[in-house]
XYZ file of C-alpha atoms in Angstrom:
755
model
C 113.287 -27.935 -69.783
C 109.935 -26.252 -70.162
C 108.650 -23.399 -72.465
C 105.992 -20.979 -71.447
C 104.407 -18.610 -73.928
C 103.534 -15.361 -72.239
C 101.189 -13.963 -74.998
C 100.186 -17.060 -76.933
C 97.347 -15.204 -78.682
C 99.916 -13.655 -81.167
C 100.351 -17.182 -82.732
C 97.499 -16.411 -84.917
C 99.850 -14.348 -86.983
C 101.469 -17.632 -88.280
C 98.385 -18.092 -90.352
C 99.344 -15.011 -92.313
C 102.662 -16.517 -93.378
C 101.010 -18.547 -96.147
C 99.418 -15.744 -98.150
C 102.654 -13.566 -97.546
C 104.840 -16.308 -98.877
C 102.575 -16.672 -102.009
C 102.691 -12.879 -102.485
C 106.429 -12.710 -102.058
C 106.953 -15.656 -104.505
C 104.844 -13.934 -107.156
C 106.965 -10.791 -106.858
C 110.247 -12.730 -107.403
C 109.487 -14.447 -110.700
C 112.147 -12.526 -112.647
C 114.749 -13.552 -110.145
C 117.011 -16.637 -110.337
C 115.748 -19.606 -108.422
C 118.751 -19.266 -105.933
C 118.246 -15.616 -105.368
C 114.418 -15.964 -104.958
C 114.812 -18.897 -102.557
C 117.227 -16.747 -100.485
C 115.012 -13.692 -100.316
C 111.979 -15.810 -99.456
C 113.890 -17.605 -96.688
C 115.108 -14.321 -95.135
C 111.576 -12.788 -95.256
C 109.937 -15.870 -93.673
C 112.701 -16.046 -90.951
C 112.165 -12.283 -90.233
C 108.396 -12.725 -89.917
C 108.833 -15.813 -87.544
C 111.286 -13.800 -85.353
C 108.682 -11.004 -85.174
C 106.017 -13.438 -84.098
C 108.319 -14.996 -81.472
C 109.112 -11.557 -80.094
C 105.348 -10.792 -79.692
C 104.419 -14.112 -78.061
C 107.352 -13.981 -75.492
C 108.580 -17.485 -75.159
C 110.226 -18.357 -71.736
C 112.533 -21.317 -71.494
C 113.098 -22.708 -67.974
C 115.499 -25.406 -66.900
C 114.637 -27.797 -64.031
C 116.551 -27.127 -60.811
C 116.996 -29.983 -58.449
C 118.429 -28.005 -55.596
C 116.651 -27.917 -52.294
C 115.155 -25.011 -50.477
C 114.836 -26.006 -46.908
C 112.701 -24.047 -44.398
C 113.451 -24.791 -40.594
C 110.171 -23.509 -38.866
C 111.148 -23.315 -35.292
C 108.614 -23.075 -32.459
C 109.569 -20.310 -30.019
C 106.422 -20.429 -27.853
C 106.625 -20.457 -24.096
C 105.729 -24.146 -23.995
C 109.109 -25.168 -25.652
C 112.068 -25.853 -23.422
C 114.819 -23.394 -24.075
C 118.385 -24.578 -25.029
C 117.182 -27.728 -27.190
C 116.705 -25.989 -30.568
C 120.307 -25.320 -31.554
C 121.287 -29.027 -31.159
C 118.409 -30.002 -33.455
C 118.935 -27.622 -36.474
C 121.290 -28.794 -39.354
C 124.777 -27.647 -39.572
C 125.333 -24.900 -41.941
C 128.721 -26.274 -43.209
C 126.887 -29.584 -44.169
C 124.370 -28.018 -46.359
C 125.118 -29.213 -49.987
C 126.235 -26.893 -52.687
C 123.418 -25.269 -54.432
C 120.898 -25.917 -51.725
C 119.614 -23.132 -49.468
C 118.394 -23.272 -45.852
C 116.619 -20.593 -43.827
C 115.151 -20.371 -40.294
C 111.457 -19.236 -39.778
C 110.768 -18.635 -36.094
C 107.036 -18.745 -34.975
C 104.649 -18.650 -32.150
C 101.441 -16.884 -32.449
C 102.448 -15.577 -35.836
C 105.407 -16.291 -38.179
C 108.494 -14.203 -37.296
C 111.314 -12.509 -39.181
C 113.412 -14.819 -41.454
C 116.945 -15.564 -40.327
C 119.869 -17.381 -41.886
C 121.096 -20.617 -40.545
C 124.396 -19.191 -39.704
C 123.203 -16.243 -37.566
C 119.894 -17.326 -36.040
C 121.284 -18.090 -32.481
C 123.335 -14.844 -32.450
C 120.038 -12.858 -32.272
C 118.966 -11.970 -28.885
C 115.385 -12.017 -29.805
C 115.616 -15.577 -31.052
C 114.507 -17.264 -27.716
C 111.792 -19.200 -26.367
C 108.840 -17.762 -24.469
C 108.095 -15.003 -26.951
C 104.425 -15.743 -26.749
C 101.901 -17.966 -25.030
C 100.210 -18.916 -28.200
C 101.087 -21.403 -30.841
C 99.776 -21.429 -34.339
C 101.196 -24.435 -36.160
C 98.777 -24.014 -39.167
C 99.823 -20.479 -39.920
C 103.584 -21.464 -39.465
C 103.289 -24.416 -42.040
C 101.426 -22.276 -44.533
C 104.093 -19.493 -44.380
C 106.960 -21.992 -44.627
C 105.470 -23.816 -47.650
C 105.089 -20.536 -49.493
C 108.677 -19.318 -49.007
C 110.439 -21.691 -51.577
C 111.296 -20.197 -55.052
C 109.667 -21.885 -57.948
C 113.021 -23.164 -59.266
C 113.935 -25.052 -56.122
C 112.554 -28.252 -54.538
C 110.815 -27.165 -51.341
C 111.022 -28.906 -47.956
C 109.955 -27.968 -44.562
C 111.367 -29.075 -41.239
C 109.007 -28.261 -38.353
C 110.670 -28.068 -34.877
C 107.891 -28.024 -32.245
C 106.553 -29.560 -29.085
C 103.269 -30.219 -31.057
C 101.163 -28.070 -28.722
C 98.931 -25.712 -30.863
C 96.389 -23.516 -28.997
C 95.585 -21.177 -31.906
C 94.023 -22.218 -35.174
C 93.574 -25.833 -36.374
C 96.163 -28.552 -35.823
C 97.684 -29.110 -39.261
C 98.210 -32.589 -40.759
C 100.596 -31.404 -43.675
C 101.726 -28.428 -45.526
C 100.182 -29.622 -48.904
C 100.978 -32.558 -51.263
C 103.610 -30.746 -53.096
C 105.741 -29.741 -50.036
C 107.208 -32.571 -47.734
C 107.132 -31.865 -44.051
C 109.395 -33.516 -41.439
C 108.561 -33.020 -37.763
C 111.147 -32.802 -35.113
C 109.824 -33.211 -31.541
C 111.064 -30.605 -29.064
C 110.738 -31.323 -25.290
C 108.064 -29.242 -23.339
C 106.842 -29.350 -19.772
C 103.401 -28.709 -21.137
C 103.364 -31.670 -23.651
C 100.837 -34.442 -22.881
C 103.773 -36.931 -22.419
C 105.656 -34.502 -20.123
C 106.609 -35.529 -16.670
C 106.460 -32.030 -15.460
C 103.079 -31.166 -14.121
C 101.677 -27.648 -14.920
C 98.493 -25.726 -14.467
C 98.054 -22.187 -15.987
C 95.285 -19.733 -17.091
C 94.749 -20.342 -20.709
C 92.342 -17.336 -21.526
C 90.435 -14.722 -19.416
C 87.827 -12.479 -21.108
C 86.173 -9.418 -19.350
C 83.861 -6.843 -21.070
C 85.615 -3.979 -22.783
C 83.038 -1.519 -21.307
C 80.065 -1.534 -19.043
C 77.738 0.808 -17.059
C 78.238 1.329 -13.414
C 76.306 -1.392 -11.501
C 75.841 -3.648 -14.510
C 76.528 -7.265 -13.887
C 79.344 -8.327 -16.370
C 79.837 -11.984 -17.407
C 83.561 -12.951 -17.505
C 84.925 -16.465 -18.724
C 88.165 -17.940 -17.463
C 89.754 -21.164 -19.042
C 92.306 -23.194 -17.108
C 94.669 -25.710 -18.607
C 96.047 -28.560 -16.568
C 98.423 -31.294 -17.763
C 97.416 -33.683 -14.984
C 94.291 -34.724 -13.135
C 94.560 -32.333 -10.140
C 91.110 -32.746 -8.680
C 89.527 -29.525 -7.174
C 91.041 -26.175 -8.095
C 90.097 -22.888 -6.384
C 89.657 -19.829 -8.584
C 89.386 -16.317 -6.991
C 88.246 -13.099 -8.871
C 89.316 -9.689 -7.480
C 87.554 -6.587 -8.330
C 89.725 -3.443 -7.683
C 91.856 -5.454 -5.295
C 88.944 -6.937 -3.322
C 87.764 -10.516 -3.512
C 84.479 -10.389 -5.431
C 83.789 -14.194 -5.998
C 85.376 -17.637 -5.751
C 84.476 -20.768 -7.664
C 85.738 -24.299 -7.881
C 86.759 -26.308 -10.889
C 87.231 -30.106 -10.890
C 89.854 -31.720 -13.121
C 89.218 -35.398 -13.312
C 91.527 -35.615 -16.301
C 93.979 -33.356 -18.049
C 92.692 -30.768 -20.368
C 91.002 -27.311 -20.457
C 88.045 -26.433 -18.174
C 86.083 -23.083 -18.101
C 84.146 -21.240 -15.493
C 81.951 -18.169 -15.843
C 81.826 -15.306 -13.283
C 78.848 -12.882 -12.968
C 79.944 -9.705 -11.027
C 78.752 -6.090 -10.947
C 81.013 -3.451 -12.317
C 81.929 -0.773 -9.831
C 84.637 1.887 -9.823
C 87.525 2.241 -7.359
C 86.151 3.707 -4.123
C 89.410 5.740 -3.318
C 89.732 7.486 -6.629
C 87.631 8.725 -9.513
C 88.697 6.221 -11.980
C 86.770 5.166 -15.103
C 88.070 1.610 -14.929
C 87.315 -1.491 -13.001
C 90.301 -3.655 -12.545
C 89.923 -7.482 -12.438
C 92.423 -10.184 -11.409
C 91.877 -13.908 -11.556
C 94.011 -16.193 -9.464
C 94.181 -20.012 -9.490
C 95.449 -22.047 -6.517
C 96.898 -25.356 -7.694
C 98.857 -27.600 -5.337
C 102.626 -27.276 -5.714
C 102.751 -30.879 -7.048
C 100.649 -29.813 -10.066
C 102.446 -26.480 -10.735
C 105.857 -26.053 -12.190
C 105.629 -22.301 -12.998
C 103.645 -20.160 -10.454
C 104.014 -17.039 -12.680
C 101.093 -18.056 -14.918
C 98.721 -18.572 -12.024
C 97.120 -15.083 -12.294
C 95.939 -12.764 -15.035
C 94.457 -9.297 -15.092
C 91.953 -7.330 -17.252
C 90.091 -4.008 -17.032
C 86.597 -2.789 -17.982
C 85.924 0.845 -18.696
C 82.902 2.300 -17.055
C 80.916 4.273 -19.581
C 78.283 6.865 -18.709
C 74.657 5.957 -18.876
C 72.978 7.222 -21.976
C 69.906 9.557 -21.543
C 66.510 7.957 -20.994
C 63.320 9.396 -22.569
C 60.323 8.755 -20.406
C 57.073 9.134 -22.205
C 54.025 9.826 -19.854
C 50.401 10.392 -20.471
C 50.371 13.774 -18.625
C 53.039 15.857 -16.745
C 54.385 14.333 -13.464
C 52.197 11.220 -13.874
C 55.306 9.079 -14.148
C 56.920 10.526 -11.085
C 57.281 7.036 -9.423
C 59.170 5.594 -12.373
C 61.189 8.711 -12.745
C 62.123 8.534 -9.165
C 63.333 5.033 -9.367
C 65.372 5.673 -12.590
C 67.215 8.705 -11.090
C 68.554 6.604 -8.299
C 70.372 4.486 -10.819
C 70.873 6.636 -13.900
C 72.170 10.093 -14.609
C 69.676 11.870 -16.848
C 65.944 11.211 -17.512
C 63.951 13.398 -19.886
C 60.093 13.380 -20.041
C 57.725 14.227 -22.681
C 53.998 13.611 -23.735
C 53.149 11.054 -26.362
C 52.296 13.916 -28.904
C 55.827 15.329 -28.242
C 57.762 12.290 -29.140
C 60.624 12.787 -31.747
C 59.287 11.957 -35.267
C 62.631 10.712 -36.566
C 64.880 7.981 -35.727
C 67.901 10.336 -35.801
C 66.365 12.399 -33.005
C 65.606 9.362 -30.977
C 69.287 8.316 -31.199
C 70.129 10.926 -28.582
C 68.588 8.490 -26.040
C 69.761 5.018 -25.091
C 66.304 3.987 -23.961
C 62.752 5.060 -24.559
C 60.178 4.112 -21.978
C 56.396 4.182 -22.656
C 54.555 4.423 -19.443
C 50.877 3.238 -19.825
C 50.404 5.043 -23.251
C 47.406 4.236 -25.383
C 48.036 3.519 -28.967
C 45.972 6.393 -30.439
C 48.113 8.877 -28.583
C 51.400 7.776 -30.289
C 51.724 9.788 -33.616
C 52.274 7.520 -36.591
C 55.567 9.167 -37.479
C 56.865 8.723 -34.008
C 55.957 4.986 -34.087
C 57.694 4.512 -37.315
C 60.759 6.282 -36.009
C 60.588 4.072 -32.899
C 60.746 0.952 -34.981
C 63.758 2.216 -36.905
C 65.467 3.429 -33.689
C 65.180 -0.104 -32.076
C 65.820 -2.409 -35.035
C 68.483 -0.298 -36.961
C 70.175 1.889 -34.381
C 70.123 -0.601 -31.461
C 68.045 1.576 -29.246
C 66.146 0.129 -26.100
C 62.328 0.200 -25.645
C 60.667 -0.557 -22.381
C 56.790 -0.508 -22.415
C 55.006 -0.578 -18.996
C 51.350 -1.400 -18.520
C 48.330 -0.023 -16.982
C 44.665 0.460 -17.862
C 45.719 2.294 -21.074
C 48.388 -0.015 -22.396
C 48.716 -3.355 -24.120
C 45.362 -5.123 -24.581
C 43.346 -2.284 -22.929
C 45.325 0.307 -24.724
C 44.287 -0.598 -28.273
C 47.654 -2.228 -29.243
C 45.946 -5.169 -30.905
C 46.763 -5.344 -34.672
C 48.821 -2.126 -34.641
C 52.592 -1.714 -35.425
C 53.158 -1.357 -31.649
C 52.088 -4.901 -31.069
C 54.463 -6.058 -33.813
C 57.331 -4.393 -32.079
C 56.325 -6.037 -28.718
C 57.404 -9.466 -27.369
C 53.776 -10.236 -26.544
C 50.350 -10.469 -28.339
C 47.751 -8.053 -26.790
C 44.981 -10.682 -26.315
C 42.237 -10.732 -23.714
C 41.229 -13.980 -21.954
C 37.578 -13.954 -22.651
C 36.937 -16.808 -20.307
C 38.107 -14.760 -17.240
C 35.145 -12.890 -15.605
C 35.242 -9.061 -15.180
C 32.916 -6.501 -13.659
C 30.281 -4.940 -15.882
C 30.325 -1.338 -17.123
C 27.592 1.180 -17.671
C 28.851 3.656 -20.298
C 27.284 6.825 -21.410
C 28.401 7.962 -24.911
C 27.675 11.729 -25.152
C 28.180 12.948 -28.717
C 28.278 16.434 -30.248
C 25.822 16.716 -33.230
C 26.185 20.441 -33.729
C 26.264 22.090 -37.244
C 30.006 21.945 -37.466
C 29.873 18.147 -37.388
C 28.211 17.986 -40.806
C 29.630 15.694 -43.354
C 32.531 13.314 -42.601
C 32.807 14.243 -38.972
C 29.309 13.198 -38.006
C 29.785 10.068 -40.157
C 33.032 9.088 -38.329
C 31.299 9.924 -35.008
C 28.615 7.419 -35.790
C 31.250 4.709 -36.616
C 33.156 5.589 -33.430
C 30.081 5.098 -31.200
C 29.273 1.722 -32.906
C 32.891 0.684 -32.420
C 32.825 1.584 -28.738
C 29.721 -0.483 -28.261
C 31.263 -3.458 -30.105
C 34.066 -3.600 -27.668
C 31.642 -4.310 -24.865
C 30.379 -7.718 -23.593
C 27.082 -8.939 -22.414
C 27.776 -8.018 -18.845
C 28.111 -4.266 -19.834
C 25.374 -1.623 -20.675
C 25.772 1.386 -22.874
C 23.646 4.288 -23.867
C 23.981 7.024 -26.534
C 23.083 10.639 -25.718
C 23.344 13.245 -28.457
C 23.403 17.119 -28.023
C 23.140 20.383 -29.873
C 21.019 23.165 -28.527
C 19.077 20.421 -26.841
C 19.902 16.823 -25.974
C 18.266 13.469 -25.963
C 18.816 9.719 -25.812
C 19.224 7.879 -29.130
C 19.856 4.634 -27.352
C 18.861 4.109 -23.824
C 20.957 1.951 -21.503
C 20.779 -1.536 -22.896
C 22.721 -4.785 -22.155
C 25.321 -5.234 -24.913
C 23.904 -8.450 -26.303
C 24.354 -9.150 -29.935
C 20.551 -8.348 -30.670
C 20.756 -5.040 -28.672
C 23.766 -4.026 -30.493
C 22.183 -4.489 -33.930
C 19.126 -2.428 -32.773
C 21.461 0.241 -31.350
C 23.490 0.485 -34.589
C 20.411 1.067 -36.650
C 19.388 4.008 -34.278
C 22.952 5.381 -34.343
C 22.990 5.340 -38.170
C 20.103 7.957 -38.000
C 22.186 10.576 -36.147
C 22.533 13.845 -38.130
C 24.069 17.251 -37.423
C 22.058 20.322 -36.447
C 22.921 23.703 -34.992
C 23.931 24.738 -31.403
C 26.249 23.190 -28.698
C 25.034 22.781 -25.104
C 27.495 20.235 -23.627
C 26.810 21.032 -19.955
C 23.113 20.070 -20.266
C 24.039 16.830 -21.963
C 26.485 15.915 -19.166
C 23.828 16.547 -16.440
C 21.255 14.379 -18.208
C 23.877 11.586 -18.877
C 24.782 11.656 -15.086
C 21.243 11.462 -13.968
C 20.518 8.563 -16.063
C 23.636 6.750 -15.024
C 22.746 7.142 -11.355
C 19.706 5.024 -11.897
C 21.638 2.214 -13.595
C 22.933 -0.785 -11.605
C 26.570 -1.473 -12.465
C 29.975 -2.051 -10.892
C 31.471 0.818 -12.830
C 29.979 3.817 -14.468
C 31.658 6.005 -17.114
C 30.941 8.910 -19.412
C 32.777 9.597 -22.720
C 31.934 13.121 -24.009
C 32.981 14.392 -27.412
C 32.813 17.826 -28.783
C 34.234 19.753 -31.696
C 33.621 23.424 -30.647
C 32.884 25.955 -27.927
C 29.877 25.098 -25.913
C 27.301 27.502 -24.432
C 29.079 28.918 -21.284
C 28.378 26.961 -18.055
C 30.011 25.857 -14.802
C 31.628 22.781 -16.223
C 33.991 22.354 -13.207
C 30.837 22.081 -10.870
C 29.175 19.719 -13.117
C 32.332 17.586 -13.300
C 32.565 17.545 -9.493
C 28.909 16.415 -9.020
C 29.555 13.587 -11.552
C 32.729 12.604 -9.579
C 30.857 12.624 -6.386
C 28.256 10.275 -7.730
C 30.877 7.627 -8.343
C 31.001 8.220 -12.164
C 34.341 8.671 -14.042
C 34.466 11.072 -17.025
C 36.708 11.196 -20.043
C 36.697 13.909 -22.748
C 37.492 13.996 -26.571
C 38.357 17.312 -28.173
C 37.716 17.071 -32.086
C 39.379 19.613 -34.275
C 41.209 22.895 -33.763
C 38.226 24.836 -32.494
C 37.592 22.630 -29.413
C 38.859 23.729 -26.041
C 41.420 21.166 -25.073
C 42.537 22.906 -21.985
C 38.905 23.038 -20.579
C 38.197 19.472 -21.596
C 41.465 18.399 -19.944
C 40.496 20.051 -16.718
C 37.036 18.393 -16.780
C 38.648 14.987 -17.266
C 41.037 15.611 -14.498
C 38.238 16.327 -12.053
C 36.323 13.362 -13.390
C 39.326 10.998 -12.911
C 39.292 10.174 -16.588
C 41.344 10.708 -19.673
C 41.608 13.669 -22.100
C 42.256 13.181 -25.742
C 42.829 15.654 -28.572
C 41.796 14.468 -31.942
C 43.022 16.759 -34.707
C 42.273 14.163 -37.554
C 38.535 12.880 -37.357
C 39.664 9.653 -38.867
C 41.256 8.707 -35.597
C 38.062 9.012 -33.599
C 36.942 5.432 -33.930
C 40.245 4.184 -32.474
C 40.045 6.753 -29.575
C 36.470 5.701 -28.667
C 37.447 1.961 -28.818
C 40.513 2.483 -26.626
C 38.835 4.648 -24.072
C 35.931 2.097 -23.861
C 38.340 -0.856 -23.448
C 40.096 1.066 -20.692
C 36.951 1.875 -18.803
C 35.657 -1.563 -19.064
C 39.000 -2.801 -18.037
C 39.204 -5.184 -20.977
C 42.177 -7.426 -20.438
C 42.841 -6.089 -16.894
C 43.372 -8.410 -14.056
C 43.072 -6.830 -10.668
C 43.586 -8.560 -7.345
C 46.511 -10.366 -5.575
C 48.373 -12.191 -8.150
C 51.430 -14.471 -7.207
C 54.250 -14.040 -9.534
C 56.787 -16.890 -10.583
C 60.154 -16.703 -12.275
C 60.360 -18.441 -15.549
C 63.816 -17.380 -16.827
C 66.434 -14.803 -16.156
C 68.954 -12.396 -17.453
C 72.539 -11.916 -16.353
C 71.671 -8.807 -14.308
C 69.261 -10.762 -12.117
C 71.494 -13.667 -11.206
C 72.073 -12.394 -7.658
C 68.266 -11.887 -6.912
C 66.234 -14.097 -4.781
C 63.012 -14.089 -6.621
C 61.333 -16.655 -4.391
C 60.507 -13.845 -1.988
C 59.011 -11.512 -4.516
C 55.574 -10.215 -3.326
C 52.337 -10.680 -5.316
C 51.210 -8.023 -7.800
C 47.829 -6.333 -7.331
C 47.132 -5.827 -11.034
C 48.403 -6.339 -14.647
C 47.152 -6.410 -18.305
C 46.600 -9.779 -19.961
C 48.814 -10.548 -22.903
C 50.247 -13.734 -24.470
C 53.907 -14.461 -25.148
C 55.132 -14.639 -28.653
C 57.054 -17.818 -29.485
C 60.407 -16.018 -29.919
C 60.160 -14.082 -26.746
C 61.753 -14.821 -23.338
C 59.329 -14.622 -20.453
C 61.050 -13.847 -17.118
C 58.018 -13.398 -14.889
C 54.540 -14.911 -15.336
C 51.417 -14.908 -13.168
C 50.761 -18.210 -11.362
C 47.954 -20.160 -13.011
C 45.386 -22.068 -10.971
C 45.812 -24.775 -13.587
C 49.376 -25.972 -13.047
C 49.446 -27.489 -16.575
C 48.987 -24.149 -18.228
C 51.324 -21.189 -18.338
C 50.304 -17.968 -16.661
C 50.124 -14.502 -18.310
C 53.322 -12.772 -18.974
C 54.389 -10.116 -16.478
C 57.771 -9.362 -17.830
C 59.073 -10.572 -21.205
C 61.695 -9.306 -23.687
C 63.108 -10.097 -27.071
C 65.686 -8.843 -29.671
C 64.173 -6.711 -32.315
C 66.943 -6.226 -34.828
C 69.926 -4.587 -33.155
C 67.867 -3.421 -30.125
C 65.865 -4.961 -27.278
C 62.225 -4.494 -26.402
C 60.851 -5.243 -22.953
C 57.288 -5.474 -21.792
C 56.232 -5.143 -18.215
C 52.518 -5.516 -18.037
C 51.909 -4.143 -14.538
C 51.583 -0.403 -14.031
C 54.561 1.744 -13.035
C 52.522 4.953 -13.511
C 50.687 4.739 -10.201
C 51.445 2.781 -7.039
C 48.032 1.049 -7.076
C 49.139 -2.253 -8.745
C 52.726 -2.147 -7.419
C 52.323 -1.037 -3.822
C 53.156 -4.613 -2.643
C 56.370 -4.532 -4.539
C 57.241 -1.032 -3.429
C 56.549 -1.638 0.213
C 57.476 -5.285 0.656
C 60.472 -5.938 -1.696
C 63.759 -4.394 -0.588
C 65.241 -5.010 -4.044
C 62.517 -3.104 -5.974
C 64.790 -0.097 -7.076
C 67.774 -2.426 -7.842
C 65.433 -4.639 -9.897
C 64.628 -1.666 -12.094
C 68.121 -0.623 -12.298
C 69.220 -4.109 -13.605
C 66.353 -4.280 -16.030
C 67.103 -0.818 -17.530
C 70.721 -1.808 -17.755
C 69.785 -4.939 -19.749
C 67.633 -2.952 -22.082
C 69.473 0.258 -22.772
C 71.657 0.549 -25.821
C 75.274 -0.260 -25.095
C 77.382 2.840 -26.003
C 80.378 1.411 -27.788
C 81.331 4.344 -29.951
C 84.413 5.273 -27.990
C 85.299 1.908 -26.684
C 88.988 0.826 -26.517
C 89.886 -2.876 -26.223
C 92.645 -4.410 -24.065
C 93.536 -8.057 -24.693
C 96.084 -10.141 -22.660
C 97.493 -13.541 -23.306
C 99.363 -14.984 -20.345
C 101.055 -18.420 -20.106
C 104.501 -19.366 -19.003
C 106.607 -16.425 -17.883
C 105.469 -14.125 -20.658
C 102.580 -11.568 -20.749
C 101.412 -10.098 -24.139
C 99.241 -7.010 -23.922
C 97.562 -5.228 -26.763
C 95.542 -1.993 -26.715
C 93.118 -1.432 -29.631
C 91.506 2.024 -30.249
C 88.342 2.542 -32.266
C 88.560 3.573 -35.892
C 92.312 3.340 -36.115
C 92.739 6.347 -33.718
C 96.173 7.241 -32.275
C 97.398 8.430 -29.004
C 99.469 11.524 -28.459
C 101.715 9.964 -25.978
C 103.042 6.345 -25.532
C 100.838 4.035 -23.373
C 102.714 2.147 -20.653
C 102.169 -1.136 -18.724
C 103.183 -1.152 -15.160
C 103.008 -4.536 -13.125
C 103.298 -4.423 -9.296
C 105.410 -1.234 -9.083
C 107.919 -2.489 -11.674
C 109.477 -0.264 -14.280
C 106.855 0.831 -16.906
C 106.932 -1.124 -20.189
C 105.931 1.026 -23.303
C 103.249 -0.213 -25.645
C 104.561 0.415 -29.126
C 102.322 0.944 -32.204
C 102.050 -2.315 -34.143
C 99.198 -1.336 -36.476
C 96.976 1.696 -36.975
C 95.196 2.194 -33.690
C 96.922 -0.913 -32.034
C 99.592 -0.811 -29.433
C 101.246 -3.887 -27.992
C 104.153 -5.312 -25.902
C 105.387 -8.512 -24.483
C 107.231 -8.645 -21.093
C 108.613 -11.387 -18.926
C 107.034 -11.834 -15.561
C 109.537 -12.753 -12.872
C 107.820 -14.719 -10.049
């Protein structure tokens, strides 16, 4: 017997009995002793009964009757017809004892009485290919009421392929194991080989290379086993597995996803078939398994290009593989991550850092890391190291550091910096212009020359063309600090003087950067730009502020084969000057035939032969970050050192960022790949498929479990959605089997496969 107090805290009232007894006794002094004693006794008894009612005592008596749970394994690995002989006879169960039957396989089933278990048509072996002994023991141990002595009898073949193999059901619950015969048991004389599990992607883009894992279980050492994978009814790939001993072996297939050719189906159907010898296979029905992959449409791609139609090469390649490509200029990039979510991939094609608005760059970081968007950055003379990415948030986002190898020689540059000093430049603008010019000179090396030409109504040289040694830079900086603003703007005269001076300078490359913040004295600027171009000099323009003429300056830069910048905020002037100078000097740019070697791969590249990839004609120097994965690198003359990254990627939050350091904007650096590599377009298709965000918003999931003669199929819809009709399963023309709802958004069925 045991006593339990449900509300023991009321026991504190017992302490009040003493003062109550004294108080009651004092009030009964005029009564006789017998009467006073009787009244006190009744009052105390009443108080004690009140306290007992409040604390709620519960008295229990120990029950020595047994509650026996017969947990019966009904998985397909158990031989049918042996269970009824093993269960206890209902008539022999002692009085007071209780006995129930708990069937199980993948999950515990519905309880049955010992008398009626075998009259139920659903109580049969083969209900599932999976066995979870741990789950069954846990459920059985929890069934016994508290006033019974629990006991579990586990009827099983001992094969558990789901969850851990249990050792007991707990110290308080004794478990007795009864071995059932099975053709799949380790000590079985019946040889068997079956497909344990097959996984295919739920969804994929058309043409994407999908990875599929297949696991095969063999009870004997059968040697080599051939496995065929069929895609839409046609053989896609075959592989061999070797079983030197019994057990489970796995194999991975890498096959591209394609729809059926004879119908507009959004599905790719897979079927895996194993071919064991007859002496190692007792049940051929479990030698094949099927799965489906839903083909999802590609998300839109946003291609950011420096000027309209400049990314025509890349756009043309993408449209061969993908449905929709939109283009914009850097200044037109969406300024919020929500706006960028309309695209699965953003491509920056040779975009200098100053042209990416700060708000757009912040949105891009969130778009990749939080929303899982893809980012592909391609190189050129205005990107990565030569594009001013060093030390910016853009470099932080990339899988590479934007660093120049200063030991690598490059051609010298003669640079003319033509700066507006008109009256509108007074104050902060002229101060920032001075810093911008000094910053541009600081980018250059000793092999370069630079001069500073300032103009208003008239123009003149503040710094003649000097070699950019440390001493000359210091002298130039002192002269630049003396520049002040005066009235007038005659840009054409300044351009003519700068061009004449450059013509007399000896250098491999010659370049002019002209900056203005207003409307110049009218002149034939296009004729001047053509003369400069004909003299072998390139020309870039910077429009400062709202009163400059950006359209005119853009036309001048186009004729001069340079770049045109619009600088609304004077504070961005130093960065623009530095980036344009680095681009003109080809800082970090490597040109010439460069052999490319493969360092690693991605799933989409497994069917490519990269040993025949042609050399590149140019790329931008970078250094791989430790966490990045380099796919291609340049071949280094020193075999002990790694080359520069050509193609690298990494995960950034939920998204992927890829850096391709060669130029897709123009065919100059890639003409060997375009003309000499047949897989060029397919390569870009696979790379984009690897990088683009996977659209799983509307994915459904189909899962199959197939072993023995039973096939289990479940269909899971996203977010608990339901279907208007009833989904059906049809196998080789047999009668459709309905998939019934088993949970919110989940439909399932089990069906027996007749060989």
